[in-house]
GROMACS .gro file of C-alpha atoms in nm:
model
  189
    1MET     CA    1  -6.638   1.572  -4.577
    2ILE     CA    2  -6.679   1.427  -4.227
    3ALA     CA    3  -6.257   1.324  -4.111
    4ASN     CA    4  -6.220   0.989  -3.980
    5PRO     CA    5  -6.062   1.052  -3.606
    6GLN     CA    6  -5.686   1.057  -3.559
    7PRO     CA    7  -5.523   0.772  -3.477
    8GLN     CA    8  -5.273   0.770  -3.191
    9LYS     CA    9  -5.055   0.578  -3.408
   10MET     CA   10  -5.033   0.427  -3.746
   11SER     CA   11  -4.793   0.182  -4.005
   12ILE     CA   12  -4.693   0.349  -4.301
   13GLU     CA   13  -4.949   0.208  -4.526
   14GLN     CA   14  -5.232   0.323  -4.251
   15TYR     CA   15  -5.123   0.654  -4.283
   16LEU     CA   16  -5.111   0.677  -4.674
   17ASP     CA   17  -5.420   0.574  -4.695
   18TRP     CA   18  -5.582   0.781  -4.422
   19GLU     CA   19  -5.430   1.082  -4.485
   20PRO     CA   20  -5.548   1.154  -4.786
   21LEU     CA   21  -5.944   1.135  -4.633
   22GLN     CA   22  -5.918   1.425  -4.415
   23ASP     CA   23  -5.962   1.776  -4.417
   24TYR     CA   24  -5.630   1.875  -4.339
   25ARG     CA   25  -5.270   1.772  -4.426
   26TYR     CA   26  -5.055   1.578  -4.180
   27GLU     CA   27  -4.701   1.538  -4.111
   28TYR     CA   28  -4.607   1.145  -4.033
   29VAL     CA   29  -4.304   1.117  -3.814
   30ASN     CA   30  -4.223   0.677  -3.669
   31GLY     CA   31  -4.569   0.614  -3.631
   32GLU     CA   32  -4.782   0.957  -3.494
   33VAL     CA   33  -4.920   1.180  -3.736
   34PHE     CA   34  -4.908   1.561  -3.654
   35ALA     CA   35  -5.197   1.819  -3.839
   36MET     CA   36  -4.966   2.116  -4.025
   37THR     CA   37  -5.079   2.480  -3.899
   38GLY     CA   38  -5.221   2.703  -4.161
   39GLY     CA   39  -4.924   2.946  -4.282
   40THR     CA   40  -4.938   3.362  -4.329
   41ILE     CA   41  -5.024   3.551  -4.660
   42LEU     CA   42  -4.650   3.656  -4.635
   43HIS     CA   43  -4.537   3.271  -4.621
   44ASN     CA   44  -4.706   3.176  -4.911
   45ASP     CA   45  -4.614   3.508  -5.119
   46ILE     CA   46  -4.289   3.415  -5.052
   47ALA     CA   47  -4.318   3.007  -5.142
   48LEU     CA   48  -4.476   3.168  -5.461
   49ASN     CA   49  -4.206   3.415  -5.555
   50ILE     CA   50  -4.004   3.103  -5.523
   51TYR     CA   51  -4.171   2.872  -5.749
   52ARG     CA   52  -4.257   3.175  -6.014
   53ALA     CA   53  -3.871   3.206  -6.047
   54LEU     CA   54  -3.786   2.863  -6.033
   55TYR     CA   55  -4.044   2.753  -6.271
   56PRO     CA   56  -3.938   2.831  -6.616
   57HIS     CA   57  -3.564   2.792  -6.555
   58LEU     CA   58  -3.644   2.439  -6.407
   59ARG     CA   59  -3.886   2.296  -6.664
   60ALA     CA   60  -3.587   2.393  -6.930
   61ARG     CA   61  -3.403   2.118  -6.758
   62GLY     CA   62  -3.656   1.857  -6.681
   63CYS     CA   63  -3.723   1.910  -6.328
   64ARG     CA   64  -3.995   1.945  -6.123
   65ILE     CA   65  -4.105   2.198  -5.875
   66ASN     CA   66  -4.362   2.154  -5.621
   67VAL     CA   67  -4.552   2.394  -5.350
   68ALA     CA   68  -4.696   2.324  -4.985
   69ASP     CA   69  -4.889   2.013  -5.042
   70VAL     CA   70  -4.673   1.761  -5.161
   71LYS     CA   71  -4.507   1.542  -4.904
   72VAL     CA   72  -4.176   1.426  -4.944
   73GLN     CA   73  -4.056   1.025  -4.815
   74VAL     CA   74  -3.769   1.098  -4.622
   75ASN     CA   75  -3.697   0.735  -4.620
   76LEU     CA   76  -3.923   0.398  -4.624
   77ASN     CA   77  -3.975   0.412  -4.228
   78SER     CA   78  -4.030   0.770  -4.159
   79PRO     CA   79  -4.092   1.081  -4.177
   80TYR     CA   80  -4.312   1.251  -4.450
   81TYR     CA   81  -4.276   1.580  -4.455
   82TYR     CA   82  -4.470   1.855  -4.643
   83PRO     CA   83  -4.190   2.151  -4.756
   84ASP     CA   84  -4.304   2.491  -4.860
   85VAL     CA   85  -4.116   2.393  -5.172
   86VAL     CA   86  -3.958   2.134  -5.339
   87VAL     CA   87  -3.789   2.059  -5.682
   88SER     CA   88  -3.663   1.683  -5.771
   89CYS     CA   89  -3.458   1.598  -6.076
   90ASP     CA   90  -3.476   1.230  -6.013
   91SER     CA   91  -3.668   1.082  -6.331
   92ARG     CA   92  -3.810   0.834  -6.094
   93ASP     CA   93  -4.001   1.182  -5.935
   94LEU     CA   94  -4.127   1.291  -6.255
   95ASN     CA   95  -4.463   1.130  -6.275
   96ALA     CA   96  -4.509   1.070  -5.892
   97ARG     CA   97  -4.868   1.074  -5.718
   98LYS     CA   98  -4.855   1.048  -5.359
   99PHE     CA   99  -4.487   1.165  -5.283
  100ILE     CA  100  -4.205   1.297  -5.352
  101GLN     CA  101  -3.890   1.037  -5.298
  102TYR     CA  102  -3.589   1.234  -5.456
  103PRO     CA  103  -3.555   1.570  -5.398
  104LYS     CA  104  -3.286   1.816  -5.490
  105ILE     CA  105  -3.346   2.109  -5.284
  106ILE     CA  106  -3.606   2.134  -5.024
  107VAL     CA  107  -3.743   2.485  -4.901
  108GLU     CA  108  -3.856   2.562  -4.642
  109VAL     CA  109  -4.034   2.932  -4.504
  110LEU     CA  110  -3.989   3.007  -4.164
  111SER     CA  111  -4.224   3.135  -3.915
  112PRO     CA  112  -4.229   3.158  -3.540
  113GLY     CA  113  -4.387   2.848  -3.518
  114THR     CA  114  -4.193   2.650  -3.707
  115GLU     CA  115  -3.863   2.811  -3.718
  116ALA     CA  116  -3.737   2.525  -3.473
  117LYS     CA  117  -3.846   2.247  -3.637
  118ASP     CA  118  -3.734   2.334  -3.985
  119ARG     CA  119  -3.387   2.423  -3.851
  120GLY     CA  120  -3.365   2.102  -3.602
  121GLU     CA  121  -3.619   1.801  -3.642
  122LYS     CA  122  -3.655   1.822  -3.998
  123PHE     CA  123  -3.280   1.921  -4.142
  124ALA     CA  124  -3.173   1.664  -3.951
  125PHE     CA  125  -3.363   1.375  -4.112
  126TYR     CA  126  -3.344   1.603  -4.470
  127ARG     CA  127  -2.965   1.613  -4.442
  128ASN     CA  128  -2.937   1.207  -4.469
  129MET     CA  129  -3.140   1.201  -4.813
  130PRO     CA  130  -2.872   1.132  -5.086
  131SER     CA  131  -3.022   1.310  -5.306
  132LEU     CA  132  -3.092   1.626  -5.137
  133GLN     CA  133  -2.801   1.887  -5.252
  134GLU     CA  134  -2.952   2.173  -5.054
  135TYR     CA  135  -3.204   2.312  -4.818
  136ILE     CA  136  -3.303   2.706  -4.826
  137LEU     CA  137  -3.473   2.881  -4.522
  138VAL     CA  138  -3.610   3.159  -4.580
  139GLU     CA  139  -3.720   3.407  -4.328
  140SER     CA  140  -4.062   3.510  -4.351
  141GLU     CA  141  -4.075   3.835  -4.082
  142LYS     CA  142  -3.700   4.025  -4.231
  143ILE     CA  143  -3.494   3.998  -4.573
  144SER     CA  144  -3.271   3.672  -4.486
  145VAL     CA  145  -3.284   3.350  -4.689
  146GLU     CA  146  -2.963   3.123  -4.585
  147PHE     CA  147  -2.867   2.811  -4.791
  148TYR     CA  148  -2.723   2.453  -4.666
  149ARG     CA  149  -2.479   2.274  -4.976
  150ARG     CA  150  -2.409   1.916  -4.923
  151GLY     CA  151  -1.971   1.962  -4.942
  152GLU     CA  152  -1.809   1.680  -4.892
  153GLY     CA  153  -1.850   1.357  -4.657
  154ARG     CA  154  -2.093   1.495  -4.415
  155MET     CA  155  -2.023   1.837  -4.437
  156TRP     CA  156  -2.263   2.093  -4.514
  157LEU     CA  157  -2.133   2.437  -4.620
  158TYR     CA  158  -2.329   2.761  -4.469
  159SER     CA  159  -2.422   3.070  -4.702
  160PRO     CA  160  -2.620   3.339  -4.521
  161TYR     CA  161  -2.808   3.590  -4.775
  162THR     CA  162  -2.968   3.929  -4.706
  163ILE     CA  163  -3.048   4.264  -4.842
  164GLY     CA  164  -2.903   4.342  -5.200
  165GLU     CA  165  -2.779   4.030  -5.225
  166ASP     CA  166  -2.816   3.756  -5.560
  167ILE     CA  167  -2.861   3.450  -5.428
  168ILE     CA  168  -2.698   3.141  -5.619
  169ILE     CA  169  -2.848   2.784  -5.589
  170GLU     CA  170  -2.570   2.580  -5.721
  171SER     CA  171  -2.778   2.216  -5.783
  172VAL     CA  172  -2.970   2.365  -6.071
  173ASP     CA  173  -2.699   2.663  -6.169
  174PHE     CA  174  -2.971   2.909  -6.050
  175SER     CA  175  -2.935   3.313  -5.918
  176CYS     CA  176  -3.127   3.636  -5.845
  177GLY     CA  177  -3.171   3.925  -5.653
  178ILE     CA  178  -3.286   3.802  -5.335
  179ASP     CA  179  -3.559   4.130  -5.390
  180LEU     CA  180  -3.727   3.887  -5.626
  181ILE     CA  181  -3.745   3.641  -5.319
  182TYR     CA  182  -3.956   3.895  -5.158
  183GLU     CA  183  -4.135   4.119  -5.430
  184GLY     CA  184  -4.470   4.225  -5.253
  185VAL     CA  185  -4.428   4.126  -4.932
  186SER     CA  186  -4.459   4.433  -4.695
  187PHE     CA  187  -4.316   4.332  -4.327
  188ASP     CA  188  -4.509   4.687  -4.224
  189ILE     CA  189  -4.782   4.657  -3.998
   0.00000   0.00000   0.00000
């Protein structure tokens, strides 16, 4: 398939029409599109482990969980991002075809090339989404998981987890050992 050239600026409507015709995924922020970088095998394994752990629990609750290739519409004007894992329990998202609008949980697996954007720009936009209850950052080069949970008003509560601990996803009443998230992942070179 021959991809259309990447325009410099485009409207949301142009982006939503243009992007499905491309060979690569593109995030959209304020009229500009950004090609998604390829992830590592470890990055993929961690995201899939999270999916496998959560899927049976969420299915019983009427929620949907998606990995990697599903974009989130942060608001009506911009941006559109592709988180590594997204969970929505909102009935308006259960039959979504193009993007998720009401995520409850967003997970980003961190890599050296994406960590600053995931911690900064993306979280700044995500935390303004009323439906979002938990933003989870998972290290891909060591065992470490960080949670940001919505608190009162504009407050977000921070909870770090490391080796030997159980992680707790409060918004969907789920817990598991952190070792399940890193199952089959070796940090040795």
